[in-house]
Short mmCIF file of C-alpha atoms and ligand atoms in Angstrom, two decimals:
data_model
loop_
_atom_site.label_atom_id
_atom_site.label_comp_id
_atom_site.label_asym_id
_atom_site.label_seq_id
_atom_site.Cartn_x
_atom_site.Cartn_y
_atom_site.Cartn_z
CA UNK A 277 -24.99 15.82 -33.96
CA UNK A 278 -24.64 13.45 -31.04
CA UNK A 279 -21.60 14.27 -28.93
CA UNK A 280 -19.47 11.21 -28.12
CA UNK A 281 -17.90 11.07 -24.69
CA UNK A 282 -14.24 10.18 -24.95
CA UNK A 283 -13.73 6.88 -23.10
CA UNK A 284 -11.15 7.17 -20.39
CA UNK A 285 -8.69 4.55 -19.22
CA UNK A 286 -7.96 4.39 -15.51
CA UNK A 287 -4.37 3.32 -14.86
CA UNK A 288 -3.89 4.62 -11.33
CA UNK A 289 -4.93 1.57 -9.30
CA UNK A 290 -2.06 2.05 -6.84
CA UNK A 291 -3.57 5.42 -5.89
CA UNK A 292 -6.99 3.84 -5.40
CA UNK A 293 -8.53 0.79 -7.03
CA UNK A 294 -12.18 1.01 -8.20
CA UNK A 295 -14.60 -0.36 -5.64
CA UNK A 296 -15.90 -3.80 -6.67
CA UNK A 297 -19.60 -4.56 -7.12
CA UNK A 298 -19.41 -7.05 -4.28
CA UNK A 299 -17.88 -4.52 -1.89
CA UNK A 300 -20.37 -1.87 -2.95
CA UNK A 301 -23.29 -4.24 -2.40
CA UNK A 302 -22.01 -5.11 1.09
CA UNK A 303 -21.67 -1.41 1.86
CA UNK A 304 -25.20 -0.55 0.72
CA UNK A 305 -26.79 -3.51 2.45
CA UNK A 306 -25.13 -2.65 5.77
CA UNK A 307 -25.55 1.11 5.49
CA UNK A 308 -29.31 0.60 5.33
CA UNK A 309 -29.33 -1.07 8.74
CA UNK A 310 -29.66 1.31 11.65
CA UNK A 311 -27.78 1.05 14.91
CA UNK A 312 -24.39 1.06 16.53
CA UNK A 313 -22.48 -2.23 16.55
CA UNK A 314 -21.50 -1.65 20.19
CA UNK A 315 -25.13 -1.42 21.38
CA UNK A 316 -26.52 -4.42 23.23
CA UNK A 317 -29.97 -4.42 21.58
CA UNK A 318 -30.96 -6.34 18.45
CA UNK A 319 -29.98 -3.62 15.97
CA UNK A 320 -26.54 -3.43 17.57
CA UNK A 321 -25.93 -7.15 17.61
CA UNK A 322 -27.00 -7.48 13.97
CA UNK A 323 -24.33 -4.97 12.98
CA UNK A 324 -21.78 -6.50 15.35
CA UNK A 325 -22.26 -9.80 13.53
CA UNK A 326 -21.59 -8.13 10.19
CA UNK A 327 -18.42 -6.55 11.60
CA UNK A 328 -17.19 -9.86 12.99
CA UNK A 329 -17.79 -11.63 9.68
CA UNK A 330 -15.75 -8.94 7.93
CA UNK A 331 -13.02 -9.22 10.54
CA UNK A 332 -12.77 -12.94 9.81
CA UNK A 333 -12.50 -12.22 6.07
CA UNK A 334 -9.75 -9.62 6.50
CA UNK A 335 -7.90 -11.91 8.92
CA UNK A 336 -8.28 -14.80 6.46
CA UNK A 337 -6.65 -12.81 3.69
CA UNK A 338 -3.40 -12.49 5.67
CA UNK A 339 -3.47 -15.69 7.73
CA UNK A 340 -4.23 -13.89 11.01
CA UNK A 341 -6.70 -14.70 13.78
CA UNK A 342 -9.75 -12.41 13.67
CA UNK A 343 -8.84 -11.19 17.19
CA UNK A 344 -5.59 -9.79 15.82
CA UNK A 345 -7.35 -7.39 13.41
CA UNK A 346 -8.22 -3.89 14.59
CA UNK A 347 -10.17 -1.71 12.19
CA UNK A 348 -8.92 1.81 11.54
CA UNK A 349 -9.73 4.68 9.17
CA UNK A 350 -7.16 3.50 6.60
CA UNK A 351 -3.51 2.85 5.87
CA UNK A 352 -2.36 6.22 7.16
CA UNK A 353 -3.87 5.73 10.59
CA UNK A 354 -2.59 2.15 10.77
CA UNK A 355 0.94 3.32 9.94
CA UNK A 356 0.84 6.21 12.44
CA UNK A 357 -0.43 3.89 15.14
CA UNK A 358 2.03 1.08 14.40
CA UNK A 359 5.03 3.40 14.41
CA UNK A 360 4.04 5.47 17.46
CA UNK A 361 2.81 2.67 19.68
CA UNK A 362 5.39 0.22 18.31
CA UNK A 363 8.14 2.62 19.38
CA UNK A 364 6.55 2.92 22.80
CA UNK A 365 6.22 -0.85 23.17
CA UNK A 366 9.79 -1.39 22.06
CA UNK A 367 11.17 1.09 24.59
CA UNK A 368 8.86 0.62 27.58
CA UNK A 369 8.15 -3.11 27.39
CA UNK A 370 11.18 -4.48 25.57
CA UNK A 371 13.67 -1.98 26.98
CA UNK A 372 15.10 -1.08 23.60
CA UNK A 373 16.66 2.32 22.72
CA UNK A 374 14.28 5.03 21.52
CA UNK A 375 15.32 4.58 17.90
CA UNK A 376 13.35 3.65 14.80
CA UNK A 377 14.91 1.79 11.86
CA UNK A 378 12.94 2.77 8.77
CA UNK A 379 13.47 1.80 5.15
CA UNK A 380 14.12 4.78 2.92
CA UNK A 381 11.31 3.62 0.62
CA UNK A 382 8.52 4.06 3.13
CA UNK A 383 5.33 5.92 2.39
CA UNK A 384 5.11 9.29 4.14
CA UNK A 385 2.54 7.81 6.53
CA UNK A 386 5.40 5.76 8.00
CA UNK A 387 8.33 8.10 7.44
CA UNK A 388 6.70 11.23 8.83
CA UNK A 389 5.22 9.29 11.74
CA UNK A 390 8.72 8.05 12.52
CA UNK A 391 10.19 11.56 12.59
CA UNK A 392 7.26 12.80 14.66
CA UNK A 393 7.41 9.92 17.15
CA UNK A 394 11.16 9.51 17.65
CA UNK A 395 12.57 12.89 16.59
CA UNK A 396 14.77 13.51 13.54
CA UNK A 397 17.98 12.34 15.20
CA UNK A 398 16.50 9.00 16.27
CA UNK A 399 15.47 7.65 12.90
CA UNK A 400 17.93 5.33 11.12
CA UNK A 401 17.20 5.12 7.40
CA UNK A 402 17.82 1.69 5.89
CA UNK A 403 19.37 2.10 2.43
CA UNK A 404 17.83 0.85 -0.78
CA UNK A 405 19.57 -0.68 -3.80
CA UNK A 406 19.34 0.68 -7.34
CA UNK A 407 16.81 -2.08 -8.06
CA UNK A 408 14.49 -0.77 -5.36
CA UNK A 409 15.17 -3.48 -2.80
CA UNK A 410 16.06 -2.82 0.84
CA UNK A 411 18.63 -5.57 1.45
CA UNK A 412 19.23 -7.02 4.91
CA UNK A 413 22.84 -6.20 5.86
CA UNK A 414 25.10 -8.44 7.97
CA UNK A 415 24.00 -8.54 11.64
CA UNK A 416 26.82 -6.25 12.82
CA UNK A 417 25.55 -3.46 10.55
CA UNK A 418 21.98 -3.55 11.83
CA UNK A 419 21.13 -0.47 13.91
CA UNK A 420 20.00 -0.78 17.53
CA UNK A 421 16.30 0.11 17.48
CA UNK A 422 12.98 -0.41 19.23
CA UNK A 423 11.08 -1.00 16.00
CA UNK A 424 12.05 -1.82 12.43
CA UNK A 425 9.67 -0.94 9.63
CA UNK A 426 10.03 -2.12 6.02
CA UNK A 427 7.10 -2.08 3.60
CA UNK A 428 5.95 -5.31 1.95
CA UNK A 429 5.92 -3.76 -1.54
CA UNK A 430 6.64 -0.24 -2.66
CA UNK A 431 3.79 1.95 -3.90
CA UNK A 432 5.81 3.62 -6.68
CA UNK A 433 7.82 0.76 -8.17
CA UNK A 434 5.86 -2.25 -6.90
CA UNK A 435 9.14 -3.88 -5.82
CA UNK A 436 8.50 -6.60 -3.23
CA UNK A 437 10.76 -6.43 -0.18
CA UNK A 438 12.40 -9.28 1.74
CA UNK A 439 10.15 -8.72 4.75
CA UNK A 440 10.50 -12.21 6.22
CA UNK A 441 14.28 -11.72 6.40
CA UNK A 442 13.77 -8.23 7.86
CA UNK A 443 11.37 -9.54 10.50
CA UNK A 444 13.94 -12.16 11.52
CA UNK A 445 16.71 -9.55 11.61
CA UNK A 446 14.61 -7.18 13.75
CA UNK A 447 13.71 -9.98 16.15
CA UNK A 448 17.36 -11.03 16.46
CA UNK A 449 18.05 -7.46 17.59
CA UNK A 450 15.23 -7.75 20.16
CA UNK A 451 13.10 -5.19 18.27
CA UNK A 452 9.54 -5.28 16.95
CA UNK A 453 8.85 -5.51 13.23
CA UNK A 454 6.17 -3.57 11.34
CA UNK A 455 5.36 -3.83 7.66
CA UNK A 456 3.13 -1.55 5.62
CA UNK A 457 1.32 -4.09 3.42
CA UNK A 458 -1.13 -1.53 2.05
CA UNK A 459 -0.08 -2.10 -1.58
CA UNK A 460 0.68 -5.80 -1.31
CA UNK A 461 -2.26 -7.26 0.62
CA UNK A 462 -4.90 -8.57 -1.74
CA UNK A 463 -2.49 -8.38 -4.70
CA UNK A 464 0.00 -11.09 -3.80
CA UNK A 465 0.02 -13.87 -1.20
CA UNK A 466 0.97 -12.46 2.20
CA UNK A 467 0.82 -14.43 5.42
CA UNK A 468 1.54 -12.88 8.81
CA UNK A 469 2.67 -16.15 10.37
CA UNK A 470 5.07 -16.94 7.58
CA UNK A 471 6.43 -13.38 7.65
CA UNK A 472 6.44 -13.29 11.46
CA UNK A 473 5.58 -9.59 11.46
CA UNK A 474 4.37 -8.08 14.72
CA UNK A 475 2.37 -5.26 13.16
CA UNK A 476 0.90 -5.01 9.66
CA UNK A 477 -0.93 -2.07 8.06
CA UNK A 478 -3.77 -2.63 5.59
CA UNK A 479 -6.07 -0.37 3.59
CA UNK A 480 -9.35 -1.36 1.90
CA UNK A 481 -9.28 0.94 -1.11
CA UNK A 482 -6.12 -0.57 -2.56
CA UNK A 483 -7.93 -3.91 -2.84
CA UNK A 484 -11.21 -2.72 -4.40
CA UNK A 485 -12.83 -1.84 -1.09
CA UNK A 486 -13.99 1.63 -0.01
CA UNK A 487 -11.78 4.58 0.96
CA UNK A 488 -11.73 5.44 4.67
CA UNK A 489 -11.27 2.05 6.27
CA UNK A 490 -8.22 -0.08 6.97
CA UNK A 491 -6.80 -2.29 9.66
CA UNK A 492 -3.81 -2.84 11.86
CA UNK A 493 -2.81 -6.42 12.53
CA UNK A 494 -1.40 -6.62 16.05
CA UNK A 495 0.21 -9.94 16.93
CA UNK A 496 -1.78 -11.62 19.69
CA UNK A 497 1.03 -11.56 22.25
CA UNK A 498 1.40 -7.78 21.97
CA UNK A 499 -2.22 -6.72 22.19
CA UNK A 500 -2.55 -6.53 26.01
CA UNK A 501 0.18 -3.95 26.33
CA UNK A 502 -0.05 -2.19 22.98
CA UNK A 503 -1.07 1.45 23.49
CA UNK A 504 -4.04 2.93 21.61
CA UNK A 505 -3.32 5.87 19.35
CA UNK A 506 -6.62 7.63 19.96
CA UNK A 507 -8.49 8.07 23.21
CA UNK A 508 -12.20 7.57 23.68
CA UNK A 509 -14.59 4.66 24.12
CA UNK A 510 -13.85 0.98 24.53
CA UNK A 511 -14.48 -0.15 20.96
CA UNK A 512 -12.18 -2.67 19.27
CA UNK A 513 -11.24 -4.19 22.64
CA UNK A 514 -10.16 -0.80 24.02
CA UNK A 515 -7.54 -0.46 21.31
CA UNK A 516 -9.25 1.82 18.80
CA UNK A 517 -12.06 4.07 20.03
CA UNK A 518 -14.82 5.56 17.88
CA UNK A 519 -18.15 4.25 16.62
CA UNK A 520 -17.33 1.28 14.44
CA UNK A 521 -18.21 2.08 10.77
CA UNK A 522 -20.03 -1.18 10.05
CA UNK A 523 -20.87 -0.47 6.39
CA UNK A 524 -17.27 0.42 5.49
CA UNK A 525 -16.01 -2.61 7.36
CA UNK A 526 -18.55 -4.92 5.69
CA UNK A 527 -17.35 -3.66 2.30
CA UNK A 528 -13.71 -4.13 3.35
CA UNK A 529 -14.52 -7.72 4.34
CA UNK A 530 -16.21 -8.39 1.00
CA UNK A 531 -13.25 -6.91 -0.88
CA UNK A 532 -10.77 -9.02 1.12
CA UNK A 533 -12.75 -12.18 0.48
CA UNK A 534 -12.98 -11.45 -3.22
CA UNK A 535 -9.28 -10.61 -3.45
CA UNK A 536 -8.40 -13.94 -1.85
CA UNK A 537 -10.65 -15.85 -4.24
CA UNK A 538 -9.43 -14.10 -7.39
CA UNK A 539 -5.79 -13.56 -6.49
CA UNK A 540 -4.11 -16.28 -8.56
CA UNK A 541 -6.08 -15.43 -11.71
CA UNK A 542 -5.81 -11.63 -11.26
CA UNK A 543 -2.07 -11.82 -10.66
CA UNK A 544 -1.43 -13.77 -13.85
CA UNK A 545 -3.65 -11.63 -16.07
CA UNK A 546 -2.51 -8.30 -14.69
CA UNK A 547 1.18 -9.15 -14.88
CA UNK A 548 0.80 -10.23 -18.50
CA UNK A 549 -0.83 -6.92 -19.48
CA UNK A 550 1.65 -4.91 -17.40
CA UNK A 551 4.60 -6.69 -19.04
CA UNK A 552 3.21 -5.96 -22.47
CA UNK A 553 2.77 -2.24 -21.69
CA UNK A 554 6.26 -2.08 -20.23
CA UNK A 555 7.86 -3.94 -23.12
CA UNK A 556 6.35 -1.55 -25.67
CA UNK A 557 7.19 1.58 -23.70
CA UNK A 558 10.81 0.51 -23.21
CA UNK A 559 11.22 0.82 -26.99
CA UNK A 560 10.89 4.60 -26.67
CA UNK A 561 14.39 6.11 -26.90
CA UNK A 562 15.65 7.17 -23.47
CA UNK A 563 13.18 4.96 -21.56
CA UNK A 564 14.33 3.06 -18.46
CA UNK A 565 12.44 0.93 -15.99
CA UNK A 566 12.61 1.80 -12.31
CA UNK A 567 12.72 -1.25 -10.06
CA UNK A 568 13.68 -4.86 -10.73
CA UNK A 569 13.29 -8.30 -9.26
CA UNK A 570 10.00 -9.47 -7.79
CA UNK A 571 7.30 -6.85 -8.26
CA UNK A 572 3.57 -6.43 -7.72
CA UNK A 573 1.77 -7.53 -10.89
CA UNK A 574 0.05 -4.21 -11.63
CA UNK A 575 2.74 -1.54 -11.32
CA UNK A 576 5.09 -0.28 -14.03
CA UNK A 577 7.40 2.64 -13.29
CA UNK A 578 9.42 4.13 -16.11
CA UNK A 579 11.51 7.26 -16.66
CA UNK A 580 11.74 8.93 -20.07
CA UNK A 581 14.82 11.12 -20.29
CA UNK A 582 14.06 14.82 -20.59
CA UNK A 583 10.32 14.28 -20.04
CA UNK A 584 8.99 15.47 -16.68
CA UNK A 585 6.76 12.81 -15.07
CA UNK A 586 4.13 15.31 -14.02
CA UNK A 587 3.99 16.90 -17.49
CA UNK A 588 3.73 13.46 -19.09
CA UNK A 589 0.90 12.42 -16.77
CA UNK A 590 -0.95 15.60 -17.81
CA UNK A 591 -0.36 14.81 -21.49
CA UNK A 592 -1.71 11.28 -21.01
CA UNK A 593 -4.74 12.79 -19.30
CA UNK A 594 -5.44 14.86 -22.43
CA UNK A 595 -5.70 11.54 -24.29
CA UNK A 596 -8.04 10.16 -21.65
CA UNK A 597 -5.46 7.97 -19.90
CA UNK A 598 -5.09 8.47 -16.16
CA UNK A 599 -1.65 7.72 -14.76
CA UNK A 600 0.52 9.42 -12.17
CA UNK A 601 4.03 10.67 -11.60
CA UNK A 602 5.23 8.89 -8.48
CA UNK A 603 2.64 8.53 -5.74
CA UNK A 604 -0.73 10.27 -5.84
CA UNK A 605 -0.06 11.94 -2.46
CA UNK A 606 2.58 14.09 -4.14
CA UNK A 607 0.68 14.94 -7.30
CA UNK A 608 1.25 18.55 -8.26
CA UNK A 609 4.40 18.89 -6.13
CA UNK A 610 6.85 18.92 -9.09
CA UNK A 611 9.38 17.45 -6.71
CA UNK A 612 11.53 14.51 -7.76
CA UNK A 613 10.23 11.15 -6.59
CA UNK A 614 11.86 10.53 -3.19
CA UNK A 615 11.78 6.78 -3.83
CA UNK A 616 13.46 6.84 -7.26
CA UNK A 617 16.00 9.35 -5.93
CA UNK A 618 16.84 7.08 -2.98
CA UNK A 619 17.23 4.13 -5.38
CA UNK A 620 19.31 5.76 -8.10
CA UNK A 621 20.69 9.02 -6.69
CA UNK A 622 19.74 10.41 -10.11
CA UNK A 623 17.61 13.55 -9.83
CA UNK A 624 16.72 13.62 -13.53
CA UNK A 625 15.50 10.04 -13.40
CA UNK A 626 13.48 10.85 -10.29
CA UNK A 627 11.92 13.91 -11.96
CA UNK A 628 10.95 11.94 -15.05
CA UNK A 629 9.35 8.90 -13.41
CA UNK A 630 5.87 7.87 -14.49
CA UNK A 631 3.78 5.28 -12.62
CA UNK A 632 1.27 3.23 -14.57
CA UNK A 633 -0.76 1.03 -12.26
CA UNK A 634 -3.36 -1.34 -13.63
CA UNK A 635 -5.55 -4.10 -12.23
CA UNK A 636 -8.56 -6.32 -12.40
CA UNK A 637 -10.54 -4.31 -14.92
CA UNK A 638 -7.70 -3.35 -17.26
CA UNK A 639 -8.14 -5.02 -20.65
CA UNK A 640 -5.88 -5.55 -23.64
CA UNK A 641 -7.49 -2.59 -25.42
CA UNK A 642 -6.75 -0.38 -22.44
CA UNK A 643 -3.12 -1.48 -22.67
CA UNK A 644 -3.00 -0.28 -26.27
CA UNK A 645 -4.54 3.07 -25.26
CA UNK A 646 -2.03 3.47 -22.43
CA UNK A 647 0.94 2.76 -24.69
CA UNK A 648 -0.31 5.13 -27.39
CA UNK A 649 -0.99 7.93 -24.89
CA UNK A 650 2.46 7.67 -23.32
CA UNK A 651 4.19 7.51 -26.72
CA UNK A 652 2.25 10.55 -27.95
CA UNK A 653 2.86 12.45 -24.71
CA UNK A 654 6.61 11.83 -24.82
CA UNK A 655 6.70 12.94 -28.47
CA UNK A 656 4.74 16.12 -27.82
CA UNK A 657 6.89 17.12 -24.86
CA UNK A 658 10.13 16.40 -26.68
CA UNK A 659 9.02 18.35 -29.73
CA UNK A 660 7.75 21.36 -27.80
N1 PLP B 272 0.97 3.10 2.68
C1 PLP B 272 1.14 2.92 1.35
C2 PLP B 272 2.26 2.07 0.86
C3 PLP B 272 0.28 3.54 0.45
O1 PLP B 272 0.46 3.38 -0.87
C4 PLP B 272 -0.77 4.35 0.96
C5 PLP B 272 -1.67 5.08 0.04
O2 PLP B 272 -1.28 5.55 -1.01
C6 PLP B 272 -0.91 4.48 2.35
C7 PLP B 272 -0.02 3.84 3.17
C8 PLP B 272 -2.01 5.29 2.93
O3 PLP B 272 -3.23 4.57 2.90
P1 PLP B 272 -4.64 5.30 3.02
O4 PLP B 272 -4.87 6.00 1.72
O5 PLP B 272 -5.62 4.20 3.26
O6 PLP B 272 -4.54 6.23 4.16
#
């Protein structure tokens, strides 16, 4: 008898989106070329051209000048660099106090960098509302700081933050403003000029590019005095040393270009499927949605009372549906979601949160499979 492989449904796009054919083709084509993009011979200049084309594509996605894009190894490095060197710039160049104002929703790449760079006592956490929004308080309540950092959209709830208002508030205080746009860039329109952010973190694999490459946008006026995070050669205009990974960058560029082209259509389609999944799952007794207001189109975050998020994700996996409890970085921790806890103060709700994140390749049939798997998982856990 022929054994049938059970088809799986991938609903963990926020952890990593599948690489697109176009990005993969760009990677393979470039990886076949030999050379180092910094070399002055023909092989080097051929790769340098590829890198510059990709830089223009990534810059184009966020309305930046290509010269403002510095390639990194991913979102984590971009966040570490932005926070560490942003703090240094704010104190040494702008003369601000050695304090970081950080939203309590930030990814660990920002939060832990902040504690490491400024010290525990010098981090001011900006509170979040029950809806998952970090509201801008009246001017007199804004902390004195060298750098403010508020993410563009949260990776667990998808809630989009008022970053333009935060950038303005930070600037009024004489501080720099950084935003981690790792989840938002490529999913929703985001323009650095309109936002007036000084520093923006990006990652390729959240927009159907490869893992291991990202970028930090550094506003033109800052670049001359912005300190590198690593030390080594003079690549990336002396800002980010290390042999430039041309194939990864080429694939990042292709992914950025494709995301820009498809954004309007992908947003509409994905949000429609997400809303349908959410609507059906909210019929389960004891189900609540985490996060409200403007959200990324592909993320749904729900808590099911009495049903541990991690256990439910495992149950869904048994039915071939891949989802996660909170963020992938904390998978297996059995800790409550720090984000949902900060939003609601409700430990049970934070322990029972499930993140379903879909995207470009998720179809209507997948939506049905996701709903059925979650319903069955909740039932099995509650009956056990
Ligand atoms: N920032 C956010 C909001 C993220 O969701 C992630 C990844 O999950 C990162 C930063 C880290 O990005 P990378 O995986 O490219 O290091």
